[in-house]
Amino acid sequence: MAQVMGLGYIVIETRDIEAWRQFGTQALGMMEMPRSDDGTLHLKMDERPFRIAVVEGGEDRLACAGWELANDTLFERAIEELRAAGHVVKEGTAEELADRKVNGLAHVADPGGAELELFYGPIFDHTVFISPVGVSRFVTGTLGMGHMVMLSPEPEETYRFYTELLGFRLSDTMHMGDVLLRFTHCNQRHHSLAIAKGPASMMQHFMVEVGTLDDVGYGFDRFQDLGIRIRETIGKHTNDHMVSFYAQTPGPMQVEYGFGGIKIDDATWTTGEITATSFWGHRRPPKPAQ
Ligand code: FE
């Protein structure tokens, strides 16, 4: 079975790229890289040329998630396996490869309709990451850029797509009323992808992990000083032990800004069911008056 190694990048479509530029650099603390010819905004978090790409478009949404394969052989095999399972896989054009700064790229949609880019071979720029607002570092490397929570109108098939075709393993589950939330991993990060039922395919939030608890605290102040809506106060999650807060991005999805997530080991990890998202905190502030 194909084995995704991690969440490599996300691509966001927006009607307001300047809002994302401000949010990405001044709130998240990521580094703005020179624009590509088509105006794509690339935000750098680490040694990779970018981890978030923002493209101008007619909608505000997650355009796609970039999931990384280890090398060319395993990338080709993943494409073959997806096609054998009846999925339409389209190989990336030379222009797309150049824009994503990778050696190989293929497009496929999951059963809920969310678009993925499978890729291998990031092309490094060897630029040192320097946060414009003093974030010490983002925790990436073998853990990927972070995690994402996807709502899907076809949660069962979507879960099977990722676990049976792309190598994701179940970390734990939670029932929220009638909705089953499944957290899955593809590396030592407790979850890179969580899936739950929703009316349409959409990203509920993405998470980036910073190097210290102070990075979260400074971030919490910074977001509020910038007038960004806090969706959940600082709290500690029960499953990955992440200490984090949630805020509204310029798009429909939220961002989770966290520190201290556990690493799990497939040799010993067993799946459990959690019954609360957080040990403490993660309180929802009232909606601000308009
Ligand atoms: Fe999260």
Coordinates of C-alpha atoms and ligand atoms in Angstrom, one line a residue:
M1 CA 0.0 0.0 0.0
A2 CA 1.1 3.5 -0.7
Q3 CA 2.5 5.3 2.3
V4 CA 2.0 9.1 2.6
M5 CA 4.9 10.5 4.8
G6 CA 3.2 13.7 5.9
L7 CA 1.3 16.8 5.1
G8 CA 3.7 18.7 2.9
Y9 CA 1.8 21.8 2.1
I10 CA -1.7 23.3 1.8
V11 CA -2.9 25.5 -1.0
I12 CA -5.6 28.1 -0.1
E13 CA -7.8 29.9 -2.6
T14 CA -8.8 33.4 -1.6
R15 CA -10.5 36.5 -2.9
D16 CA -8.2 38.6 -0.7
I17 CA -4.6 37.7 -1.0
E18 CA -3.4 40.8 0.9
A19 CA -5.5 39.7 3.9
W20 CA -3.7 36.3 3.8
R21 CA -0.3 38.0 3.4
Q22 CA -0.9 40.1 6.5
F23 CA -2.3 37.1 8.4
G24 CA 0.4 34.7 7.3
T25 CA 3.3 37.0 8.2
Q26 CA 2.1 39.2 11.0
A27 CA -0.2 36.7 12.9
L28 CA 1.2 33.3 12.0
G29 CA 4.7 34.6 11.8
M30 CA 5.6 32.9 8.6
M31 CA 8.1 34.3 6.0
E32 CA 6.9 35.8 2.7
M33 CA 8.8 34.5 -0.3
P34 CA 9.1 36.3 -3.6
R35 CA 5.8 35.9 -5.6
S36 CA 5.6 33.6 -8.6
D37 CA 4.7 35.0 -12.0
D38 CA 1.0 34.2 -11.4
G39 CA 1.1 36.1 -8.1
T40 CA 0.9 33.0 -5.8
L41 CA 1.9 33.9 -2.3
H42 CA 4.3 31.4 -0.8
L43 CA 4.6 31.3 3.0
K44 CA 7.8 29.7 4.4
M45 CA 7.9 27.9 7.8
D46 CA 11.1 25.9 7.7
E47 CA 13.7 24.7 5.2
R48 CA 11.1 24.0 2.6
P49 CA 10.5 26.7 -0.1
F50 CA 6.9 27.1 1.3
R51 CA 4.3 25.3 3.4
I52 CA 1.3 27.4 2.6
A53 CA 0.6 28.7 -0.9
V54 CA -2.2 31.2 -1.4
V55 CA -3.7 31.8 -4.8
E56 CA -6.2 34.5 -5.8
G57 CA -9.5 33.1 -7.0
G58 CA -13.2 33.4 -6.9
E59 CA -13.8 31.5 -3.7
D60 CA -12.4 31.3 -0.2
R61 CA -11.5 27.7 0.5
L62 CA -8.9 25.0 0.8
A63 CA -7.8 24.5 -2.9
C64 CA -5.9 21.3 -2.1
A65 CA -3.7 19.5 0.4
G66 CA -0.2 18.4 -0.7
W67 CA 0.6 14.9 0.7
E68 CA 4.2 13.8 0.4
L69 CA 5.5 10.5 -0.8
A70 CA 9.1 9.4 0.0
N71 CA 10.5 9.1 -3.5
D72 CA 9.8 8.7 -7.2
T73 CA 9.3 4.9 -7.0
L74 CA 6.7 5.1 -4.2
F75 CA 5.1 8.1 -5.9
E76 CA 4.6 6.2 -9.2
R77 CA 3.3 3.2 -7.2
A78 CA 0.8 5.3 -5.3
I79 CA -0.6 6.6 -8.6
E80 CA -0.9 3.0 -10.0
E81 CA -2.6 1.8 -6.9
L82 CA -5.1 4.7 -6.9
R83 CA -5.9 4.1 -10.6
A84 CA -6.3 0.3 -10.0
A85 CA -8.8 1.2 -7.3
G86 CA -10.8 3.3 -9.8
H87 CA -9.7 6.8 -8.9
V88 CA -9.0 9.4 -11.6
V89 CA -5.4 10.5 -11.2
K90 CA -4.0 13.4 -13.3
E91 CA -0.3 14.0 -13.5
G92 CA 0.9 17.5 -12.9
T93 CA 2.1 19.7 -15.7
A94 CA 5.6 21.1 -15.8
E95 CA 4.2 24.5 -14.9
E96 CA 2.4 23.0 -11.8
L97 CA 5.6 21.3 -10.7
A98 CA 7.5 24.5 -11.0
D99 CA 4.9 26.4 -9.0
R100 CA 4.8 23.8 -6.3
K101 CA 8.6 23.5 -6.4
V102 CA 8.6 19.7 -6.5
N103 CA 9.9 16.9 -8.7
G104 CA 6.7 15.0 -9.1
L105 CA 3.0 15.9 -8.6
A106 CA -0.4 14.2 -9.3
H107 CA -3.9 15.3 -8.7
V108 CA -6.7 13.1 -7.2
A109 CA -9.9 13.8 -5.3
D110 CA -11.0 11.9 -2.2
P111 CA -14.5 10.4 -2.1
G112 CA -15.8 13.5 -0.4
G113 CA -14.5 15.7 -3.3
A114 CA -11.6 17.2 -1.5
E115 CA -8.6 17.7 -3.9
L116 CA -5.2 16.3 -3.0
E117 CA -1.9 16.7 -4.6
L118 CA 0.4 13.7 -4.1
F119 CA 4.0 14.8 -4.5
Y120 CA 7.6 13.9 -4.0
G121 CA 10.9 15.7 -4.1
P122 CA 10.6 19.2 -2.8
I123 CA 13.1 21.6 -4.4
F124 CA 15.0 23.4 -1.7
D125 CA 15.8 27.1 -1.9
H126 CA 18.4 27.0 1.0
T127 CA 17.0 30.2 2.4
V128 CA 17.1 30.4 6.2
F129 CA 13.7 30.7 7.9
I130 CA 13.4 34.0 9.8
S131 CA 10.1 34.8 11.3
P132 CA 9.1 38.4 10.8
V133 CA 7.5 38.5 14.3
G134 CA 10.0 36.4 16.2
V135 CA 8.5 32.9 16.2
S136 CA 11.4 30.7 17.4
R137 CA 10.6 27.9 14.9
F138 CA 7.8 25.7 13.5
V139 CA 7.9 22.0 14.3
T140 CA 7.9 20.2 11.0
G141 CA 10.6 17.9 9.6
T142 CA 9.5 14.2 9.6
L143 CA 6.2 15.3 11.2
G144 CA 5.1 17.3 8.2
M145 CA 3.8 20.9 8.3
G146 CA 1.0 20.2 10.8
H147 CA -2.5 18.7 10.7
M148 CA -5.8 19.4 9.2
V149 CA -9.4 18.5 10.0
M150 CA -11.6 17.8 7.0
L151 CA -15.4 17.6 6.9
S152 CA -16.7 15.3 4.3
P153 CA -20.2 14.4 3.0
E154 CA -18.8 10.8 2.6
P155 CA -16.9 10.2 5.8
E156 CA -16.8 6.4 5.7
E157 CA -15.5 6.2 2.1
T158 CA -13.2 9.1 2.7
Y159 CA -11.7 7.3 5.8
R160 CA -11.2 4.1 3.8
F161 CA -9.6 6.1 1.0
Y162 CA -6.9 7.5 3.2
T163 CA -6.4 4.3 5.3
E164 CA -6.7 1.6 2.7
L165 CA -5.0 3.4 -0.3
L166 CA -2.6 6.0 1.2
G167 CA -1.4 4.3 4.4
F168 CA -3.0 6.4 7.1
R169 CA -3.5 4.7 10.5
L170 CA -6.3 5.4 13.0
S171 CA -5.0 7.2 16.1
D172 CA -8.2 7.6 18.0
T173 CA -11.8 8.5 17.7
M174 CA -14.4 10.7 19.4
H175 CA -18.2 10.9 19.1
M176 CA -19.5 14.5 19.1
G177 CA -23.3 13.9 19.2
D178 CA -24.1 11.8 16.1
V179 CA -20.8 12.7 14.4
L180 CA -17.8 10.3 14.6
L181 CA -14.5 12.1 14.4
R182 CA -11.6 10.0 13.4
F183 CA -8.0 11.1 13.9
T184 CA -5.4 9.5 11.6
H185 CA -1.6 9.6 11.4
C186 CA 0.9 8.9 8.7
N187 CA 4.1 9.7 10.8
Q188 CA 4.9 10.3 14.4
R189 CA 2.6 13.3 14.6
H190 CA -0.5 12.1 16.6
H191 CA -2.7 13.1 13.7
S192 CA -2.1 14.7 10.3
L193 CA -5.6 14.3 9.1
A194 CA -8.9 14.1 11.0
I195 CA -12.2 13.3 9.2
A196 CA -15.8 13.9 10.3
K197 CA -19.1 14.1 8.5
G198 CA -20.1 17.5 7.2
P199 CA -22.6 18.8 4.6
A200 CA -19.9 19.5 2.1
S201 CA -16.2 18.9 1.8
M202 CA -14.3 21.6 3.6
M203 CA -11.3 22.2 5.9
Q204 CA -12.5 23.0 9.4
H205 CA -9.1 23.9 10.6
F206 CA -5.4 23.4 10.1
M207 CA -2.8 23.3 12.8
V208 CA 0.8 24.5 12.9
E209 CA 3.0 23.8 15.8
V210 CA 5.5 26.3 17.1
G211 CA 8.8 25.6 19.0
T212 CA 7.9 26.8 22.5
L213 CA 5.0 27.5 24.8
D214 CA 6.0 31.1 24.8
D215 CA 5.5 31.1 21.0
V216 CA 1.9 30.2 21.6
G217 CA 1.5 32.8 24.3
Y218 CA 3.1 35.6 22.2
G219 CA 0.9 34.4 19.3
F220 CA -2.3 34.6 21.4
D221 CA -1.5 38.3 22.3
R222 CA -0.4 39.1 18.7
F223 CA -3.6 37.7 17.1
Q224 CA -5.7 39.7 19.5
D225 CA -3.7 42.9 19.0
L226 CA -4.3 42.5 15.2
G227 CA -8.0 42.2 15.9
I228 CA -8.2 38.6 14.7
R229 CA -11.2 36.7 16.1
I230 CA -10.2 34.1 18.7
R231 CA -12.4 31.0 18.3
E232 CA -11.1 29.0 21.2
T233 CA -8.9 30.3 24.0
I234 CA -5.6 28.5 25.0
G235 CA -6.3 24.9 26.1
K236 CA -4.7 21.4 26.2
H237 CA -6.1 18.7 24.0
T238 CA -6.7 15.2 25.4
N239 CA -5.4 13.2 22.5
D240 CA -2.2 14.9 21.2
H241 CA -1.6 16.9 24.3
M242 CA -1.2 20.0 22.1
V243 CA -1.5 23.3 24.1
S244 CA -3.1 25.6 21.5
F245 CA -5.6 28.3 20.7
Y246 CA -7.9 28.6 17.6
A247 CA -8.4 31.7 15.5
Q248 CA -10.3 32.6 12.4
T249 CA -8.2 32.9 9.3
P250 CA -9.2 35.3 6.5
G251 CA -10.9 32.3 4.9
P252 CA -13.7 30.0 6.2
M253 CA -11.3 27.7 8.0
Q254 CA -9.8 28.2 11.5
V255 CA -6.1 27.9 12.4
E256 CA -4.9 26.0 15.5
Y257 CA -1.7 27.5 16.8
G258 CA 0.0 25.0 19.2
F259 CA 2.9 23.6 21.0
G260 CA 4.0 20.4 22.7
G261 CA 2.1 17.7 20.6
I262 CA 3.1 14.1 21.5
K263 CA 4.9 11.9 19.1
I264 CA 3.5 8.4 18.7
D265 CA 5.2 5.1 17.8
D266 CA 3.3 2.7 15.6
A267 CA 5.1 -0.2 17.3
T268 CA 3.3 0.5 20.5
W269 CA 0.4 2.8 19.7
T270 CA -3.2 1.5 20.2
T271 CA -6.3 3.3 19.2
G272 CA -8.6 4.7 21.9
E273 CA -11.8 6.7 22.1
I274 CA -11.6 10.1 23.7
T275 CA -14.7 11.7 25.3
A276 CA -13.6 15.3 25.6
T277 CA -11.5 17.3 23.2
S278 CA -9.6 19.1 25.9
F279 CA -8.3 18.6 29.5
W280 CA -8.8 22.3 30.1
G281 CA -9.3 25.5 28.2
H282 CA -10.3 25.8 24.6
R283 CA -13.2 27.9 25.7
R284 CA -15.2 29.6 23.0
P285 CA -15.4 33.4 23.5
P286 CA -18.8 34.9 22.6
K287 CA -19.2 36.1 19.0
P288 CA -18.1 39.8 18.9
A289 CA -20.8 42.4 18.2
Q290 CA -20.7 43.6 14.6
Ligands
FE1 FE -6.4 20.4 15.7

